[in-house]
Each structure stands twice: as C-alpha cells, then as structure tokens.
Amino acid sequence: MIATVAAGSQPFGVTIDPTLRRAFVADDAVDSTRNVTTFDAGSAARISSFSAQVGSDTVLDVTVDPLTHTLYLPHYPADAGSGVSVVNGESGAVTADVPVGSAPYATDTDPGARVLYVANHGDNTVSVIDEQSNTVSAVLPAGESPMDIAVDPTTHVVYCVNQVGSVTVIDGVSRSVRATIHVGHNATSIAVASDTHTVFVSNSDDNTVSVIDGSKNAVTTTFSVPGRPGRLAVDPDRHVLYMGSSDTSVSVVDTTNYSIIATMPVGQYPSSIAVDPTTPT
C-alpha cells in the first residue's frame, strides 16, 4: 500500500479518469452534503471537493466517462425520486440530473457508444442513458435485486449482477437480454477483463468468485477465497483481480491461475475499488 488519504467520513464509491490522472471519491455520510473529493491519481494529493447536489439521498457509486471527463452519481432518497447526477469532472459543476428507476445502486459507461447503464436495485431494471442528451433511451429487465453492472467496451455487452445469484447479459447494440447466467449466493460485484472477455463475480455468502467466459455466456470455474468477497476491479494488462473483503483487506488474485498473490490491509469495509490503467495502482 502506498498511502492512506482522508476522503470524507463514509466514502462509498471511487473511479479514476486515466486521462486527467484524477481519482474521484463519493462520500455517502449522513452528515455530509454528498461531496465528491478529487485526488491526483499519481501522488494521492487532494485537489478539490465539491457537492453532488443530491441533498440527503444515498450515493453508492460514481463512474467517469474517460472521453468526456463526465462523472455520473446514482442517488436515491428513502421514498421516491431516484436519479443520476451528471457532473463535469474538471469543474465540479452539476450539469444535469436524469430520473431513473428505483434505488439505483451502480452505473457503468460504454465510452465508445456514449451510453451509461444504471442498475436499479429497487425495481429490477437497467436504465440506458444517452450521454449526449442526458435522457433515458431504454429500460431493460434485470434479475432480482441488481447490485452492480459492468460493460465490456470492446463487444458492447453489459453484465448486470443480481443479488439472488444471477447475471443478466445485455446486448448493448440491440438493447435486448441475451442470457441469464447462474452464479453463487448473494452475488454483489462484477468486473470485466475486456482483453479476454472474462467476467468475474463475487459471491459473498459462498466465499467464492465465479469466472464467466463472455464469449460463451457460461461459468468456466469458481474459486474459493478467504472471507466474504466484496467489490471487484480487474487490471487486464497485469492479469490481476483486486477483491475487497468484508473485513479490512484487499486481496490480489492472479487471473492466470486464480491464486491469491497478496493481501493488503486497508480501512474498514472496503466498499469500492478502482484501477488506474496507466500505472500499477
């Protein structure tokens, strides 16, 4: 581990813009204004902090489009009125708020297609947002209780992991459900290695990670891990998978043989992981 930096009292989402060399961390603390803190991705020095302007809504994720440097923060209140806040990543200015389905938990972008996908945990759907017009262009069915979502930008295929133990595979071009893949119990996070079209799913109740061949839409192997696996992030260039644990650690998995090559102590309950594709961090 290189450094530990302060990022609010309850940081819940992190994303990295490899072009700007900035890391963005969303704070979901109940006593905050849902601030986003910006760090230099190389030095970890704090650059700025700005409000996402979502009031007291819950914010569990943040995603950046690396081509436009636009941030997307899904948010939802206790009752109704969920949305995705659209923020200029360079200035911190909120430029739009797009209404979506109930309790949006996670987002991911397909930069080449200028499309954002939103996993709506509360109504079992995926909202498709046109990034150029900031409008919802389609709403697609997912499985029960979507938890996370990831895009393979080379195939424009979208993978939505559902808490009940399944992955909904969506064709981003035709905007149709291509397949449903069964994985382990309490599936919570998903990551895609676009170079091999390999998909990784953490199964918290099983202490396992499912490995899916994206070209076949089939689970090829499932490997056990110590503790309850949480958030995932993959570095395809270095063939490693980063896996947050329910305690206070992040494990590094060699994706060529699925062995754990390192375990690093971090803060309590690591809720999000992002990889800088330009450096080994």
Short mmCIF file of C-alpha atoms in Angstrom, two decimals:
data_model
loop_
_atom_site.label_atom_id
_atom_site.label_comp_id
_atom_site.label_asym_id
_atom_site.label_seq_id
_atom_site.Cartn_x
_atom_site.Cartn_y
_atom_site.Cartn_z
CA MET A 1 0.00 0.00 0.00
CA ILE A 2 1.36 3.43 -0.97
CA ALA A 3 -0.77 5.86 1.03
CA THR A 4 -3.97 6.38 3.02
CA VAL A 5 -5.83 9.66 2.43
CA ALA A 6 -8.90 11.23 4.03
CA ALA A 7 -11.95 11.22 1.76
CA GLY A 8 -14.95 12.10 3.92
CA SER A 9 -16.39 10.10 6.78
CA GLN A 10 -18.12 7.43 4.66
CA PRO A 11 -16.54 7.08 1.20
CA PHE A 12 -18.58 4.63 -0.82
CA GLY A 13 -17.59 4.94 -4.48
CA VAL A 14 -14.35 5.57 -6.35
CA THR A 15 -13.47 5.96 -10.02
CA ILE A 16 -10.37 7.05 -11.95
CA ASP A 17 -10.07 9.23 -15.05
CA PRO A 18 -6.84 7.96 -16.65
CA THR A 19 -6.53 10.97 -18.96
CA LEU A 20 -6.91 13.63 -16.28
CA ARG A 21 -4.98 11.40 -13.85
CA ARG A 22 -7.62 12.08 -11.21
CA ALA A 23 -9.40 9.84 -8.74
CA PHE A 24 -12.92 10.78 -7.65
CA VAL A 25 -14.34 9.55 -4.33
CA ALA A 26 -18.04 9.91 -3.43
CA ASP A 27 -18.94 10.34 0.25
CA ASP A 28 -22.26 8.91 1.44
CA ALA A 29 -22.04 10.04 5.07
CA VAL A 30 -25.41 11.09 6.50
CA ASP A 31 -23.87 14.25 7.96
CA SER A 32 -22.37 15.40 4.65
CA THR A 33 -23.70 17.09 1.53
CA ARG A 34 -22.68 14.06 -0.50
CA ASN A 35 -19.37 15.58 -1.51
CA VAL A 36 -17.05 14.25 -4.18
CA THR A 37 -13.35 14.58 -3.36
CA THR A 38 -10.81 14.75 -6.19
CA PHE A 39 -7.26 13.40 -5.83
CA ASP A 40 -4.21 13.34 -8.05
CA ALA A 41 -4.05 9.69 -9.12
CA GLY A 42 -0.27 9.72 -9.11
CA SER A 43 0.64 11.50 -5.89
CA ALA A 44 -2.66 10.93 -3.98
CA ALA A 45 -2.67 14.66 -3.18
CA ARG A 46 -6.10 16.17 -2.60
CA ILE A 47 -7.13 18.57 -5.39
CA SER A 48 -10.65 19.70 -4.54
CA SER A 49 -14.05 18.78 -3.13
CA PHE A 50 -17.49 19.65 -4.47
CA SER A 51 -21.11 18.83 -3.70
CA ALA A 52 -23.02 16.39 -5.88
CA GLN A 53 -26.14 18.43 -5.04
CA VAL A 54 -28.34 15.44 -4.27
CA GLY A 55 -29.38 16.52 -0.77
CA SER A 56 -29.60 13.65 1.69
CA ASP A 57 -30.03 10.98 -0.99
CA THR A 58 -28.00 7.79 -0.74
CA VAL A 59 -25.00 7.66 -3.11
CA LEU A 60 -23.35 4.26 -3.53
CA ASP A 61 -21.32 4.66 -6.71
CA VAL A 62 -19.52 7.05 -9.05
CA THR A 63 -18.47 6.44 -12.66
CA VAL A 64 -16.46 8.56 -15.08
CA ASP A 65 -16.56 8.62 -18.88
CA PRO A 66 -12.82 8.94 -19.70
CA LEU A 67 -13.50 10.50 -23.10
CA THR A 68 -15.67 13.37 -21.86
CA HIS A 69 -14.44 13.54 -18.21
CA THR A 70 -18.07 13.42 -17.07
CA LEU A 71 -18.99 11.93 -13.70
CA TYR A 72 -22.21 10.03 -13.03
CA LEU A 73 -23.51 9.57 -9.48
CA PRO A 74 -26.64 7.44 -8.96
CA HIS A 75 -28.69 8.60 -5.98
CA TYR A 76 -31.97 7.79 -4.30
CA PRO A 77 -34.00 9.01 -1.31
CA ALA A 78 -35.88 6.98 1.27
CA ASP A 79 -39.16 7.23 -0.65
CA ALA A 80 -39.12 8.13 -4.37
CA GLY A 81 -37.34 10.29 -6.94
CA SER A 82 -34.18 8.37 -7.88
CA GLY A 83 -31.79 9.86 -10.39
CA VAL A 84 -28.28 10.07 -11.79
CA SER A 85 -26.40 13.31 -11.17
CA VAL A 86 -24.25 14.37 -14.14
CA VAL A 87 -21.13 16.32 -13.15
CA ASN A 88 -18.32 17.99 -15.09
CA GLY A 89 -15.27 16.17 -13.76
CA GLU A 90 -12.94 19.11 -14.40
CA SER A 91 -15.00 21.92 -12.87
CA GLY A 92 -17.22 20.01 -10.44
CA ALA A 93 -20.33 21.66 -11.88
CA VAL A 94 -23.55 19.63 -11.88
CA THR A 95 -24.92 19.84 -15.43
CA ALA A 96 -27.99 17.56 -15.27
CA ASP A 97 -29.96 15.12 -13.15
CA VAL A 98 -31.52 12.21 -15.03
CA PRO A 99 -34.52 10.37 -13.48
CA VAL A 100 -34.09 6.57 -13.48
CA GLY A 101 -35.62 3.53 -11.80
CA SER A 102 -35.95 2.79 -8.09
CA ALA A 103 -32.82 2.70 -5.90
CA PRO A 104 -30.03 2.90 -8.50
CA TYR A 105 -27.10 1.08 -6.92
CA ALA A 106 -24.46 1.14 -9.64
CA THR A 107 -23.51 2.57 -13.03
CA ASP A 108 -21.02 1.88 -15.81
CA THR A 109 -20.31 3.60 -19.09
CA ASP A 110 -19.63 2.45 -22.64
CA PRO A 111 -17.47 5.40 -23.76
CA GLY A 112 -17.35 4.46 -27.44
CA ALA A 113 -21.14 4.30 -27.64
CA ARG A 114 -21.67 7.33 -25.36
CA VAL A 115 -24.09 5.28 -23.25
CA LEU A 116 -24.44 4.90 -19.48
CA TYR A 117 -26.05 1.86 -17.86
CA VAL A 118 -27.73 2.05 -14.44
CA ALA A 119 -28.59 -0.96 -12.25
CA ASN A 120 -31.85 -0.17 -10.43
CA HIS A 121 -31.91 -2.36 -7.32
CA GLY A 122 -35.44 -1.39 -6.31
CA ASP A 123 -37.37 -2.34 -9.44
CA ASN A 124 -35.15 -4.98 -11.11
CA THR A 125 -34.35 -2.94 -14.21
CA VAL A 126 -31.44 -1.40 -16.10
CA SER A 127 -31.82 2.17 -17.32
CA VAL A 128 -29.97 3.09 -20.51
CA ILE A 129 -28.93 6.76 -20.66
CA ASP A 130 -27.86 8.59 -23.82
CA GLU A 131 -24.87 10.57 -22.57
CA GLN A 132 -25.19 13.20 -25.29
CA SER A 133 -28.79 14.17 -24.47
CA ASN A 134 -28.81 13.04 -20.80
CA THR A 135 -32.09 11.21 -21.33
CA VAL A 136 -33.19 7.62 -20.72
CA SER A 137 -33.40 5.89 -24.09
CA ALA A 138 -34.44 2.43 -22.85
CA VAL A 139 -35.34 0.47 -19.73
CA LEU A 140 -34.41 -3.23 -19.78
CA PRO A 141 -35.31 -6.09 -17.41
CA ALA A 142 -32.72 -7.44 -14.99
CA GLY A 143 -32.85 -10.18 -12.38
CA GLU A 144 -34.00 -9.76 -8.81
CA SER A 145 -32.20 -7.01 -6.84
CA PRO A 146 -29.44 -5.81 -9.21
CA MET A 147 -26.29 -4.95 -7.24
CA ASP A 148 -23.63 -3.97 -9.77
CA ILE A 149 -23.10 -3.53 -13.50
CA ALA A 150 -20.12 -3.68 -15.87
CA VAL A 151 -19.61 -3.12 -19.60
CA ASP A 152 -17.24 -4.85 -22.00
CA PRO A 153 -16.44 -1.83 -24.21
CA THR A 154 -14.98 -3.96 -26.99
CA THR A 155 -18.16 -6.01 -27.52
CA HIS A 156 -20.71 -3.52 -26.11
CA VAL A 157 -22.07 -6.29 -23.91
CA VAL A 158 -23.41 -5.34 -20.47
CA TYR A 159 -23.33 -7.59 -17.40
CA CYS A 160 -25.72 -6.88 -14.52
CA VAL A 161 -25.17 -8.94 -11.37
CA ASN A 162 -28.27 -9.71 -9.32
CA GLN A 163 -28.17 -10.39 -5.58
CA VAL A 164 -30.23 -13.60 -5.90
CA GLY A 165 -27.29 -15.24 -7.69
CA SER A 166 -27.51 -14.49 -11.38
CA VAL A 167 -26.01 -12.30 -14.08
CA THR A 168 -28.20 -10.70 -16.73
CA VAL A 169 -26.33 -10.38 -20.05
CA ILE A 170 -27.49 -7.48 -22.22
CA ASP A 171 -26.63 -6.81 -25.86
CA GLY A 172 -25.87 -3.09 -25.85
CA VAL A 173 -26.37 -2.76 -29.60
CA SER A 174 -29.80 -4.39 -29.91
CA ARG A 175 -30.69 -3.47 -26.32
CA SER A 176 -32.03 -6.90 -25.55
CA VAL A 177 -31.34 -9.53 -22.89
CA ARG A 178 -29.01 -12.12 -24.38
CA ALA A 179 -28.75 -14.61 -21.49
CA THR A 180 -29.09 -15.21 -17.75
CA ILE A 181 -26.15 -16.91 -16.05
CA HIS A 182 -26.46 -18.50 -12.62
CA VAL A 183 -23.64 -17.85 -10.15
CA GLY A 184 -23.26 -18.13 -6.36
CA HIS A 185 -25.32 -16.87 -3.43
CA ASN A 186 -25.56 -13.15 -2.63
CA ALA A 187 -23.71 -12.04 -5.75
CA THR A 188 -22.63 -8.47 -5.07
CA SER A 189 -19.98 -7.22 -7.51
CA ILE A 190 -18.84 -7.74 -11.09
CA ALA A 191 -15.78 -6.84 -13.17
CA VAL A 192 -14.86 -7.45 -16.82
CA ALA A 193 -11.44 -8.10 -18.38
CA SER A 194 -12.12 -6.76 -21.86
CA ASP A 195 -8.99 -8.24 -23.42
CA THR A 196 -10.20 -11.81 -22.81
CA HIS A 197 -13.93 -11.08 -22.35
CA THR A 198 -13.73 -12.71 -18.94
CA VAL A 199 -16.24 -11.72 -16.27
CA PHE A 200 -15.68 -12.04 -12.52
CA VAL A 201 -18.50 -12.17 -9.95
CA SER A 202 -18.10 -12.09 -6.15
CA ASN A 203 -20.45 -14.41 -4.24
CA SER A 204 -20.45 -13.09 -0.68
CA ASP A 205 -22.38 -15.90 1.01
CA ASP A 206 -20.31 -18.63 -0.62
CA ASN A 207 -16.86 -17.08 -0.16
CA THR A 208 -16.26 -17.66 -3.86
CA VAL A 209 -15.69 -15.84 -7.15
CA SER A 210 -17.37 -17.08 -10.33
CA VAL A 211 -15.47 -16.78 -13.61
CA ILE A 212 -17.58 -16.38 -16.75
CA ASP A 213 -16.47 -16.80 -20.36
CA GLY A 214 -18.17 -13.84 -22.02
CA SER A 215 -17.96 -15.40 -25.46
CA LYS A 216 -19.97 -18.42 -24.29
CA ASN A 217 -22.06 -16.87 -21.51
CA ALA A 218 -21.08 -19.72 -19.24
CA VAL A 219 -19.32 -20.14 -15.88
CA THR A 220 -15.97 -21.81 -16.55
CA THR A 221 -14.73 -22.05 -12.96
CA THR A 222 -15.46 -20.95 -9.41
CA PHE A 223 -12.65 -20.43 -6.94
CA SER A 224 -12.75 -20.05 -3.17
CA VAL A 225 -11.41 -17.03 -1.33
CA PRO A 226 -10.81 -16.29 2.36
CA GLY A 227 -13.56 -14.25 3.95
CA ARG A 228 -16.59 -12.75 2.24
CA PRO A 229 -15.62 -11.22 -1.12
CA GLY A 230 -16.97 -7.77 -1.89
CA ARG A 231 -16.12 -5.23 -4.57
CA LEU A 232 -14.01 -6.28 -7.54
CA ALA A 233 -11.76 -4.46 -10.02
CA VAL A 234 -9.65 -6.04 -12.75
CA ASP A 235 -6.37 -4.92 -14.30
CA PRO A 236 -6.28 -6.79 -17.65
CA ASP A 237 -2.81 -5.55 -18.60
CA ARG A 238 -1.26 -7.05 -15.48
CA HIS A 239 -3.62 -10.03 -15.27
CA VAL A 240 -4.72 -9.36 -11.71
CA LEU A 241 -8.06 -9.04 -9.95
CA TYR A 242 -8.44 -6.84 -6.88
CA MET A 243 -11.01 -8.08 -4.38
CA GLY A 244 -12.26 -6.23 -1.33
CA SER A 245 -13.09 -8.32 1.72
CA SER A 246 -15.84 -7.80 4.27
CA ASP A 247 -13.20 -7.16 6.94
CA THR A 248 -10.32 -4.75 6.35
CA SER A 249 -8.32 -6.10 3.44
CA VAL A 250 -7.95 -6.21 -0.34
CA SER A 251 -6.68 -9.38 -1.97
CA VAL A 252 -4.79 -9.53 -5.26
CA VAL A 253 -5.66 -12.53 -7.45
CA ASP A 254 -3.56 -13.80 -10.35
CA THR A 255 -6.14 -14.26 -13.12
CA THR A 256 -3.99 -16.78 -14.97
CA ASN A 257 -4.35 -19.39 -12.21
CA TYR A 258 -6.77 -17.78 -9.69
CA SER A 259 -4.30 -17.84 -6.84
CA ILE A 260 -4.07 -15.07 -4.24
CA ILE A 261 -0.65 -13.47 -4.59
CA ALA A 262 -1.03 -10.73 -1.97
CA THR A 263 -3.37 -9.44 0.72
CA MET A 264 -3.17 -5.79 1.78
CA PRO A 265 -4.66 -4.26 4.94
CA VAL A 266 -6.94 -1.27 4.28
CA GLY A 267 -9.67 0.59 6.17
CA GLN A 268 -12.90 -0.89 7.45
CA TYR A 269 -15.33 -2.42 4.96
CA PRO A 270 -13.75 -1.52 1.60
CA SER A 271 -16.83 -0.61 -0.46
CA SER A 272 -15.32 0.26 -3.82
CA ILE A 273 -12.14 -0.36 -5.84
CA ALA A 274 -10.82 1.33 -8.99
CA VAL A 275 -7.73 0.54 -11.07
CA ASP A 276 -5.60 3.14 -12.81
CA PRO A 277 -4.87 1.57 -16.22
CA THR A 278 -1.82 3.82 -16.78
CA THR A 279 0.07 2.72 -13.66
CA PRO A 280 0.21 -0.39 -11.45
CA THR A 281 -2.13 1.14 -8.83
#
